[in-house]
Structure formats: structure tokens, C-alpha cells
Amino acid sequence: MNADLFGHDSLPARELLAPGVVLLRGFALADEAALARALAEIMLQAPLRHMVTPGGFTMSVAMTNCGDLGWVSDRHGYRYDAIDPDSGRPWPALPELLRTLAVTAATEAGFAGFRPDACLLNCYRPGARMTLHQDRNERDFEQPIVSVSLGLPATFLLGGMTRGERSARVPLQHGDVLVWGGPARLRFHGVLALKPGRHPLFGEQRINLTFRCAD
Ligand code: MD3
Ligand code: FE
């Protein structure tokens, strides 16, 4: 028997965590090797960097982008830009494999018609975290966000519609895909500090991809 081949086969394939929040456990596993190659290529063209917040803090998560638009932060604020400010060139194109993965996951979660034009790569080393925030720099909140977790596991914080509400903790593993849409689109969320460890394919880090329709 290969009952535990994927490590979490006792869990349902599609889990509704809250209205509009769908967890597809292991959805990206079949593509892990191709994803690793595609991401390495993107990071060569647009290296990871620690962006600065408008408040002057350097983020602990290292980031880069691919797709028509990339999410950037600096002293002036947060925005989407077609140009990588570090190179002056457009962001690397969104590989077809990534687009297909995101659109398939969105459809599977009940959000047909997803048109991703931006993919943010978040790289967490041990200790890196993301404090509670909302994603509201995108134009159309009717479009969902698809997030793919790769490498080391992390604890995701699922907050409410206001910062003050208590958040639920959701463990995320390599290959898990989360889809946020409809009533969940503007929920507060974050990631607890990454614990040290080593993943066989991605090493001592967690990489999270978030696919958005920014424009
Ligand atoms: C819930 N990234 O890049 S992805 C981000 O794991 C971000 O790197 C986290 O939050 C990470 O902005 C979480 C899951 C996620 C992404 C977007 C959301 C959850 C969301 C938008 C609305 C509600
Ligand atoms: Fe976010």
C-alpha cells in the first residue's frame, strides 16, 4: 500500500476554511520539479530582494515577481509596476505552467474566469514573517487570489475583516494551494515566523507564489 505517499492523504482534497477560502492540499505536488526549475529561471532574471515599506522598515521576506505586473514597495508606497525597479526592465513573463496551475486551482475552488496578470514570489528564510495585512492594491476585488506554498511548512494566519478580530492558524505544507475570493478577498492575513528546517527540493526556505489580477 502507498497510503501515505503524499503525507496528507487522510485530509479531504478541497477544504472550505471560511466563506470564500478554499484549501487544495497537495494540489501543486505533481508539478514540484517543473515549478522549481521555472522559479530558479525567474530569480536569475529578477533576483530576490528585500523591499522597504512606506514606513521605512525592510521586509524580512525577500521578493520578486513575474507576469505583466509586479508588486513593489518603497518609501513612496505599495503599487503594481510593469518594470522591475532594480533592473529597469519588464518582469520575467509568467510561465505557462504557472498560469495553468493558478487558473486550474481557481476553477477547482469555484472561481471560473481567473485572469492572473501578476505573480509575486515571496521567499521566507528562518525567522522571516509577514504581519497581518490586507491585499487591496488590486483593481478588481471580484477576481480571487491564488497562493501556492513550496518548501518548508509555515503557519498561516487567517484573520477577519478588521485587524482586531482574532485570527485562525492554518498549517501550510509544501504543495498546498489556497484560493481566496468573494467574501474572503479583503480578509486580514499573515504568516508566522518560519521555523528552521530543510526541504529536499527547496532547501532551507519557503517560497510562496501569489497569483493576482492586478489590472
Ligand atoms: C487572504 N503572502 O504576498 S499567501 C502576500 O504566504 C501574502 O507569502 C502570504 O499575504 C504568504 O500578500 C500569504 C495567502 C493569501 C494571499 C492573499 C490574500 C491570503 C489572502 C488576500 C486576501 C485574503
Ligand atoms: Fe497578502
XYZ file of N, CA and C and ligand atoms in Angstrom:
669
model
N 0.842 -1.214 0.000
C 0.000 0.000 0.000
C 0.870 1.254 0.000
N 0.430 2.256 -0.718
C 1.151 3.532 -0.667
C 0.217 4.593 -0.092
N -0.392 4.231 1.025
C -1.445 5.065 1.609
C -0.961 6.474 1.964
N 0.324 6.610 2.371
C 0.762 7.923 2.834
C 1.795 8.538 1.892
N 1.672 8.220 0.626
C 2.633 8.704 -0.371
C 2.797 10.214 -0.319
N 1.713 10.939 -0.131
C 1.777 12.395 -0.160
C 1.719 13.032 1.228
N 1.723 12.210 2.256
C 1.866 12.756 3.599
C 0.602 13.328 4.199
N -0.385 13.674 3.374
C -1.620 14.214 3.956
C -2.841 13.682 3.219
N -2.798 12.373 2.923
C -3.877 11.811 2.123
C -5.135 11.524 2.933
N -5.045 11.669 4.258
C -6.242 11.435 5.050
C -7.127 12.671 5.073
N -6.623 13.773 4.512
C -7.386 15.020 4.518
C -8.157 15.163 3.215
N -9.288 15.837 3.255
C -10.063 15.991 2.015
C -9.307 16.848 0.998
N -9.565 16.632 -0.268
C -8.849 17.328 -1.331
C -9.220 18.809 -1.349
N -10.454 19.124 -1.008
C -10.921 20.508 -1.083
C -11.540 20.857 0.257
N -10.932 21.795 0.953
C -11.388 22.154 2.298
C -11.859 23.599 2.292
N -13.065 23.844 2.731
C -13.568 25.213 2.843
C -13.214 25.720 4.245
N -12.234 26.627 4.321
C -11.759 27.103 5.630
C -12.663 28.190 6.188
N -13.266 28.948 5.310
C -14.177 30.044 5.653
C -14.880 30.394 4.355
N -15.968 31.158 4.410
C -16.630 31.510 3.143
C -15.647 32.172 2.176
N -15.461 31.570 0.998
C -14.541 32.129 0.010
C -13.090 31.736 0.180
N -12.745 30.928 1.182
C -11.355 30.469 1.388
C -11.302 28.959 1.191
N -10.654 28.525 0.110
C -10.608 27.107 -0.224
C -9.160 26.624 -0.200
N -8.919 25.557 0.556
C -7.582 24.954 0.628
C -7.572 23.678 -0.206
N -6.660 23.645 -1.186
C -6.475 22.461 -2.031
C -5.151 21.834 -1.616
N -5.224 20.867 -0.701
C -3.985 20.281 -0.172
C -3.265 19.461 -1.231
N -1.967 19.749 -1.383
C -1.138 18.978 -2.300
C -1.394 19.232 -3.769
N -2.177 20.251 -4.079
C -2.589 20.491 -5.475
C -1.392 20.729 -6.404
N -0.297 21.314 -5.892
C 0.851 21.654 -6.747
C 1.939 20.578 -6.728
N 1.714 19.485 -5.971
C 2.777 18.483 -5.805
C 3.237 17.864 -7.121
N 2.303 17.586 -7.996
C 2.648 16.908 -9.243
C 3.581 17.756 -10.108
N 3.571 19.074 -9.889
C 4.385 19.988 -10.697
C 5.635 20.479 -9.978
N 5.983 19.856 -8.832
C 7.029 20.460 -7.992
C 8.362 20.643 -8.716
N 8.789 19.659 -9.487
C 10.101 19.768 -10.139
C 10.088 20.847 -11.216
N 9.031 20.871 -12.023
C 8.916 21.892 -13.075
C 8.788 23.281 -12.451
N 8.098 23.373 -11.330
C 7.965 24.660 -10.626
C 9.333 25.133 -10.134
N 10.106 24.217 -9.548
C 11.435 24.579 -9.036
C 12.305 25.132 -10.162
N 12.254 24.505 -11.330
C 13.048 24.976 -12.477
C 12.563 26.347 -12.946
N 11.260 26.511 -13.063
C 10.703 27.786 -13.542
C 11.051 28.924 -12.577
N 10.986 28.651 -11.278
C 11.260 29.702 -10.294
C 12.735 30.084 -10.291
N 13.613 29.079 -10.450
C 15.052 29.379 -10.495
C 15.368 30.306 -11.667
N 14.728 30.054 -12.802
C 14.933 30.875 -14.000
C 14.445 32.320 -13.766
N 13.284 32.454 -13.139
C 12.747 33.790 -12.841
C 13.690 34.548 -11.906
N 14.208 33.858 -10.886
C 15.072 34.525 -9.911
C 16.427 34.914 -10.493
N 16.822 34.260 -11.607
C 18.041 34.693 -12.302
C 17.786 36.007 -13.032
N 16.615 36.124 -13.646
C 16.280 37.332 -14.421
C 15.904 38.506 -13.530
N 15.245 38.207 -12.407
C 14.793 39.249 -11.472
C 15.104 38.752 -10.058
N 16.320 38.988 -9.573
C 16.740 38.421 -8.282
C 15.841 38.844 -7.122
N 15.738 37.958 -6.124
C 15.018 38.269 -4.890
C 15.649 39.490 -4.233
N 14.816 40.301 -3.596
C 15.309 41.477 -2.867
C 14.382 41.759 -1.688
N 14.944 42.430 -0.686
C 14.153 42.826 0.485
C 13.651 44.240 0.254
N 12.365 44.365 0.045
C 11.797 45.695 -0.222
C 11.609 46.464 1.085
N 11.473 47.777 0.946
C 11.297 48.660 2.095
C 9.848 49.118 2.126
N 9.252 49.153 3.320
C 7.862 49.605 3.443
C 7.823 51.134 3.424
N 6.624 51.683 3.169
C 6.499 53.152 3.201
C 6.940 53.731 4.550
N 6.822 52.927 5.605
C 7.229 53.376 6.927
C 8.732 53.293 7.177
N 9.482 52.731 6.212
C 10.929 52.689 6.337
C 11.499 51.392 6.877
N 10.643 50.355 7.047
C 11.129 49.069 7.526
C 11.503 48.174 6.353
N 12.595 47.437 6.476
C 12.976 46.459 5.461
C 12.232 45.162 5.748
N 11.550 44.629 4.756
C 10.752 43.413 4.949
C 11.658 42.201 5.159
N 11.257 41.290 6.046
C 12.067 40.082 6.301
C 11.886 39.059 5.181
N 10.796 39.146 4.449
C 10.541 38.264 3.310
C 11.227 38.868 2.079
N 11.993 38.058 1.345
C 12.608 38.511 0.093
C 11.623 38.257 -1.044
N 11.548 39.175 -2.000
C 10.512 39.097 -3.037
C 11.045 39.362 -4.435
N 10.316 38.807 -5.397
C 10.456 39.206 -6.786
C 9.118 38.896 -7.462
N 9.011 39.145 -8.749
C 7.738 38.965 -9.460
C 7.959 38.392 -10.838
N 6.893 37.821 -11.394
C 6.830 37.568 -12.826
C 5.418 37.889 -13.290
N 5.278 38.057 -14.606
C 3.976 38.456 -15.142
C 4.015 39.892 -15.648
N 2.894 40.342 -16.194
C 2.824 41.692 -16.767
C 3.067 42.764 -15.710
N 2.635 42.497 -14.478
C 2.768 43.476 -13.405
C 3.434 42.831 -12.196
N 4.211 43.629 -11.474
C 4.851 43.131 -10.250
C 4.495 44.032 -9.082
N 4.357 43.404 -7.910
C 4.061 44.176 -6.696
C 5.364 44.757 -6.164
N 5.386 46.068 -5.930
C 6.589 46.692 -5.377
C 6.224 47.596 -4.201
N 7.165 47.700 -3.275
C 7.027 48.590 -2.129
C 8.301 49.398 -1.994
N 8.131 50.681 -1.704
C 9.274 51.536 -1.384
C 8.784 52.665 -0.488
N 9.609 53.680 -0.267
C 9.229 54.755 0.648
C 7.977 55.499 0.183
N 7.680 55.416 -1.116
C 6.503 56.118 -1.650
C 5.211 55.361 -1.447
N 5.274 54.037 -1.225
C 4.059 53.255 -1.024
C 4.125 51.900 -1.710
N 2.978 51.216 -1.727
C 2.826 49.931 -2.404
C 2.161 50.187 -3.750
N 2.560 49.458 -4.768
C 1.892 49.584 -6.066
C 2.263 48.399 -6.969
N 1.565 48.282 -8.090
C 1.946 47.341 -9.139
C 2.642 48.111 -10.233
N 3.732 47.542 -10.760
C 4.509 48.213 -11.797
C 4.947 47.189 -12.841
N 4.911 47.572 -14.122
C 5.324 46.682 -15.202
C 6.845 46.539 -15.260
N 7.550 47.451 -14.596
C 9.018 47.485 -14.653
C 9.619 47.106 -13.301
N 10.633 46.231 -13.335
C 11.392 45.905 -12.125
C 12.273 47.110 -11.781
N 12.053 47.764 -10.645
C 12.823 48.972 -10.333
C 14.322 48.696 -10.167
N 14.709 47.462 -9.860
C 16.128 47.140 -9.679
C 16.878 47.027 -11.004
N 16.179 46.633 -12.061
C 16.848 46.407 -13.353
C 16.421 47.402 -14.414
N 15.262 48.036 -14.237
C 14.714 48.914 -15.267
C 14.074 48.148 -16.419
N 13.999 46.828 -16.293
C 13.398 46.000 -17.354
C 12.044 45.463 -16.914
N 11.217 45.011 -17.884
C 9.956 44.350 -17.511
C 10.243 43.122 -16.650
N 9.273 42.729 -15.826
C 9.401 41.495 -15.058
C 9.446 40.302 -16.013
N 10.054 39.178 -15.624
C 10.009 37.978 -16.473
C 8.547 37.600 -16.762
N 8.329 37.002 -17.923
C 6.975 36.583 -18.298
C 6.467 35.514 -17.335
N 5.154 35.431 -17.194
C 4.528 34.387 -16.374
C 4.590 33.079 -17.162
N 5.342 32.085 -16.679
C 5.421 30.815 -17.416
C 4.042 30.162 -17.527
N 3.806 29.510 -18.663
C 2.508 28.879 -18.938
C 2.139 27.866 -17.848
N 3.134 27.137 -17.358
C 2.887 26.162 -16.281
C 2.279 26.833 -15.050
N 2.801 27.999 -14.699
C 2.299 28.711 -13.518
C 0.896 29.237 -13.768
N 0.685 29.794 -14.952
C -0.644 30.319 -15.272
C -1.687 29.202 -15.212
N -1.361 28.076 -15.826
C -2.292 26.951 -15.860
C -2.589 26.444 -14.448
N -1.556 26.342 -13.624
C -1.745 25.895 -12.242
C -2.704 26.829 -11.506
N -2.499 28.134 -11.659
C -3.324 29.120 -10.941
C -4.768 29.105 -11.426
N -4.953 29.047 -12.743
C -6.309 29.081 -13.299
C -7.051 27.788 -12.960
N -6.346 26.656 -13.022
C -6.959 25.371 -12.679
C -7.377 25.343 -11.209
N -6.506 25.851 -10.334
C -6.826 25.877 -8.895
C -8.029 26.780 -8.629
N -8.045 27.947 -9.250
C -9.171 28.871 -9.047
C -10.476 28.220 -9.493
N -10.443 27.571 -10.654
C -11.636 26.909 -11.180
C -12.095 25.806 -10.234
N -11.153 25.001 -9.780
C -11.422 23.903 -8.838
C -12.074 24.433 -7.550
N -11.688 25.652 -7.175
C -12.216 26.246 -5.939
C -13.534 26.983 -6.165
N -13.979 27.009 -7.425
C -15.269 27.639 -7.710
C -15.178 29.038 -8.281
N -13.959 29.466 -8.680
C -13.783 30.801 -9.256
C -13.343 30.683 -10.712
N -14.302 30.432 -11.584
C -14.009 30.354 -13.011
C -13.707 31.761 -13.520
N -12.905 31.858 -14.588
C -12.638 33.151 -15.209
C -11.512 33.945 -14.564
N -10.638 33.283 -13.809
C -9.497 33.980 -13.205
C -8.520 34.397 -14.311
N -8.102 35.682 -14.279
C -7.172 36.227 -15.286
C -5.919 36.759 -14.579
N -5.011 35.878 -14.130
C -3.830 36.367 -13.403
C -2.904 37.171 -14.325
N -2.529 38.372 -13.886
C -1.547 39.163 -14.643
C -0.333 39.521 -13.781
N -0.328 39.037 -12.537
C 0.785 39.320 -11.627
C 1.045 38.097 -10.771
N 2.314 37.765 -10.593
C 2.685 36.668 -9.696
C 3.821 37.146 -8.805
N 3.527 37.260 -7.509
C 4.523 37.680 -6.522
C 5.178 36.441 -5.922
N 6.517 36.400 -5.918
C 7.266 35.314 -5.277
C 7.764 35.818 -3.929
N 7.308 35.164 -2.864
C 7.759 35.507 -1.517
C 8.710 34.421 -1.039
N 9.913 34.799 -0.620
C 10.878 33.822 -0.127
C 11.125 34.041 1.359
N 10.772 33.028 2.165
C 10.941 33.074 3.620
C 12.132 32.229 4.018
N 13.094 32.837 4.725
C 14.172 32.090 5.382
C 13.760 31.984 6.846
N 14.405 31.115 7.640
C 14.012 31.016 9.050
C 13.943 32.392 9.718
N 12.867 32.625 10.450
C 12.665 33.901 11.139
C 11.840 34.897 10.338
N 11.791 34.736 9.023
C 11.021 35.689 8.206
C 9.530 35.490 8.456
N 8.785 36.578 8.437
C 7.345 36.506 8.692
C 6.642 37.632 7.944
N 5.316 37.543 7.923
C 4.531 38.604 7.300
C 3.440 38.996 8.284
N 3.475 40.246 8.710
C 2.494 40.693 9.702
C 1.119 40.829 9.045
N 0.091 40.851 9.896
C -1.300 40.894 9.452
C -1.535 42.104 8.533
N -2.112 41.848 7.370
C -2.379 42.923 6.399
C -3.542 42.516 5.492
N -4.005 43.465 4.691
C -4.979 43.190 3.634
C -4.306 43.397 2.290
N -4.767 42.690 1.260
C -4.281 42.923 -0.103
C -5.338 43.762 -0.804
N -5.035 45.045 -0.976
C -6.046 45.906 -1.598
C -5.468 46.835 -2.642
N -4.328 46.444 -3.240
C -3.740 47.251 -4.312
C -4.226 46.815 -5.696
N -5.102 45.787 -5.710
C -5.586 45.286 -6.990
C -6.859 46.047 -7.353
N -7.123 46.125 -8.656
C -8.227 46.942 -9.137
C -9.585 46.274 -8.930
N -9.621 44.942 -9.178
C -10.902 44.233 -9.233
C -10.975 43.188 -8.118
N -11.706 43.486 -7.057
C -11.803 42.551 -5.935
C -12.734 41.377 -6.241
N -13.356 41.371 -7.419
C -14.153 40.210 -7.829
C -13.241 39.053 -8.246
N -12.001 39.385 -8.623
C -11.044 38.345 -9.007
C -10.421 37.742 -7.744
N -10.256 36.420 -7.695
C -9.669 35.804 -6.491
C -8.151 35.973 -6.457
N -7.531 35.496 -5.395
C -6.073 35.379 -5.305
C -5.772 33.910 -5.077
N -4.755 33.401 -5.776
C -4.347 32.007 -5.620
C -2.948 31.991 -5.029
N -2.746 31.216 -3.969
C -1.439 31.154 -3.320
C -0.930 29.721 -3.285
N 0.344 29.536 -3.676
C 0.970 28.216 -3.745
C 2.129 28.177 -2.759
N 2.121 27.213 -1.844
C 3.184 27.077 -0.844
C 4.172 26.001 -1.268
N 5.463 26.336 -1.239
C 6.511 25.386 -1.632
C 7.636 25.398 -0.604
N 8.232 24.246 -0.380
C 9.366 24.160 0.543
C 8.933 23.944 1.979
N 9.600 24.626 2.918
C 9.340 24.409 4.345
C 7.892 24.752 4.712
N 7.335 24.051 5.710
C 5.983 24.369 6.160
C 5.931 25.694 6.915
N 4.739 26.274 6.975
C 4.555 27.546 7.680
C 3.179 27.567 8.312
N 2.997 28.492 9.245
C 1.675 28.695 9.836
C 1.096 29.992 9.305
N -0.042 29.840 8.650
C -0.729 30.968 8.042
C -1.751 31.518 9.026
N -1.876 32.830 9.086
C -2.861 33.474 9.956
C -4.027 33.960 9.118
N -5.190 33.416 9.408
C -6.412 33.797 8.705
C -7.220 34.707 9.618
N -7.173 35.999 9.340
C -7.861 36.976 10.164
C -9.255 37.273 9.646
N -9.861 38.298 10.209
C -11.207 38.679 9.808
C -11.199 39.895 8.894
N -12.296 40.626 8.884
C -12.405 41.792 8.019
C -11.830 43.044 8.691
N -11.591 42.962 9.998
C -10.942 44.066 10.720
C -9.672 43.534 11.367
N -8.717 44.420 11.625
C -7.434 43.998 12.188
C -7.592 43.403 13.590
N -8.608 43.898 14.316
C -8.768 43.490 15.708
C -9.276 42.075 15.919
N -9.986 41.514 14.927
C -10.554 40.166 15.101
C -9.452 39.130 15.316
N -9.737 38.107 16.122
C -8.699 37.092 16.336
C -8.532 36.240 15.081
N -7.281 35.794 14.832
C -7.041 35.011 13.618
C -6.958 33.530 13.924
N -7.328 32.733 12.925
C -7.168 31.282 12.995
C -5.790 30.932 12.446
N -5.179 29.871 12.970
C -3.885 29.405 12.482
C -4.092 28.234 11.543
N -3.535 28.326 10.351
C -3.688 27.275 9.351
C -2.299 26.775 8.959
N -1.974 25.500 9.262
C -0.666 24.977 8.838
C -0.660 24.748 7.328
N 0.381 25.231 6.665
C 0.505 25.058 5.212
C 1.747 24.256 4.896
N 1.586 23.242 4.049
C 2.691 22.373 3.665
C 3.064 22.586 2.208
N 4.240 22.068 1.882
C 4.725 22.023 0.504
C 3.637 21.475 -0.441
N 3.312 22.226 -1.461
C 2.341 21.765 -2.456
C 0.914 22.209 -2.207
N 0.653 22.789 -1.045
C -0.713 23.244 -0.758
C -1.051 24.503 -1.568
N -2.276 24.596 -1.992
C -2.744 25.768 -2.743
C -3.976 26.331 -2.040
N -3.960 27.636 -1.804
C -5.078 28.320 -1.157
C -5.698 29.289 -2.155
N -7.015 29.305 -2.199
C -7.714 30.238 -3.085
C -8.627 31.121 -2.234
N -8.550 32.432 -2.460
C -9.324 33.429 -1.720
C -10.164 34.210 -2.675
N -11.429 34.253 -2.445
C -12.250 35.060 -3.322
C -13.513 35.502 -2.628
N -14.326 36.225 -3.390
C -15.627 36.651 -2.909
C -15.530 37.304 -1.547
N -16.282 36.775 -0.569
C -16.369 37.419 0.741
C -15.038 37.421 1.500
N -14.060 36.599 1.074
C -12.784 36.494 1.807
C -11.705 37.408 1.245
N -11.992 38.023 0.124
C -10.949 38.722 -0.625
C -10.222 39.792 0.191
N -10.933 40.457 1.086
C -10.310 41.545 1.849
C -10.047 41.174 3.312
N -9.989 39.884 3.600
C -9.682 39.473 4.981
C -8.222 39.782 5.323
N -7.993 40.112 6.577
C -6.622 40.259 7.058
C -5.965 38.879 7.095
N -4.654 38.862 6.841
C -3.913 37.594 6.832
C -2.436 37.864 7.053
N -1.700 36.817 7.436
C -0.268 36.944 7.675
C 0.364 35.567 7.800
N 1.667 35.557 8.060
C 2.411 34.303 8.182
C 3.326 34.406 9.402
N 3.275 33.399 10.298
C 4.159 33.383 11.470
C 5.609 33.162 11.046
N 6.534 33.559 11.913
C 7.968 33.405 11.624
C 8.288 31.961 11.222
N 9.034 31.807 10.136
C 9.376 30.469 9.626
C 10.333 29.769 10.586
N 10.042 28.492 10.846
C 10.930 27.688 11.685
C 12.035 27.089 10.811
N 13.247 26.922 11.376
C 14.348 26.351 10.579
C 14.041 24.924 10.160
N 14.621 24.503 9.057
C 14.439 23.144 8.562
C 15.025 23.044 7.175
N 14.942 21.845 6.596
C 15.441 21.678 5.220
C 14.458 20.855 4.424
N 14.057 21.395 3.298
C 13.167 20.677 2.391
C 14.008 20.026 1.294
N 13.683 18.763 0.907
C 14.528 18.048 -0.068
C 14.694 18.779 -1.406
N 13.688 19.493 -1.852
C 13.774 20.159 -3.158
C 14.097 21.643 -3.033
N 13.560 22.321 -2.018
C 13.703 23.774 -1.925
C 14.684 24.237 -0.850
N 15.271 23.288 -0.091
C 16.294 23.662 0.882
C 15.733 24.368 2.099
N 16.497 25.329 2.635
C 16.166 25.941 3.932
C 15.285 27.172 3.760
N 14.212 27.029 3.021
C 13.351 28.178 2.766
C 11.931 27.748 2.425
N 11.035 28.705 2.479
C 9.674 28.525 1.975
C 9.483 29.545 0.863
N 8.951 29.099 -0.243
C 8.605 30.022 -1.320
C 7.094 29.999 -1.480
N 6.495 31.176 -1.470
C 5.057 31.285 -1.690
C 4.830 32.095 -2.956
N 3.970 31.578 -3.818
C 3.576 32.300 -5.027
C 2.181 32.835 -4.812
N 1.952 34.117 -5.065
C 0.573 34.603 -5.067
C 0.262 35.141 -6.453
N -0.785 34.580 -7.008
C -1.261 34.988 -8.341
C -2.417 35.935 -8.151
N -2.352 37.062 -8.831
C -3.405 38.069 -8.705
C -3.783 38.620 -10.074
N -4.964 39.159 -10.131
C -5.329 40.001 -11.266
C -5.257 41.414 -10.737
N -4.186 42.121 -11.083
C -3.927 43.442 -10.509
C -4.609 44.539 -11.313
N -4.720 44.311 -12.638
C -5.179 45.391 -13.510
C -6.592 45.141 -14.041
C -6.159 36.310 2.042
N 1.511 36.248 1.251
O 2.033 38.195 -0.520
S -0.456 33.933 0.725
C 1.089 38.392 0.271
O 2.300 33.052 2.390
C 0.794 37.363 1.297
O 3.517 34.590 1.495
C 1.395 35.216 2.238
O -0.050 37.569 2.086
C 2.469 34.206 2.016
O 0.381 39.392 0.245
C 0.057 34.609 2.248
C -2.153 33.757 1.022
C -3.012 34.952 0.783
C -2.748 35.827 -0.225
C -3.617 36.840 -0.480
C -4.774 37.013 0.258
C -4.118 35.115 1.527
C -5.018 36.147 1.288
C -5.717 38.044 0.001
C -6.850 38.162 0.736
C -7.074 37.298 1.774
Fe -1.235 39.293 1.459
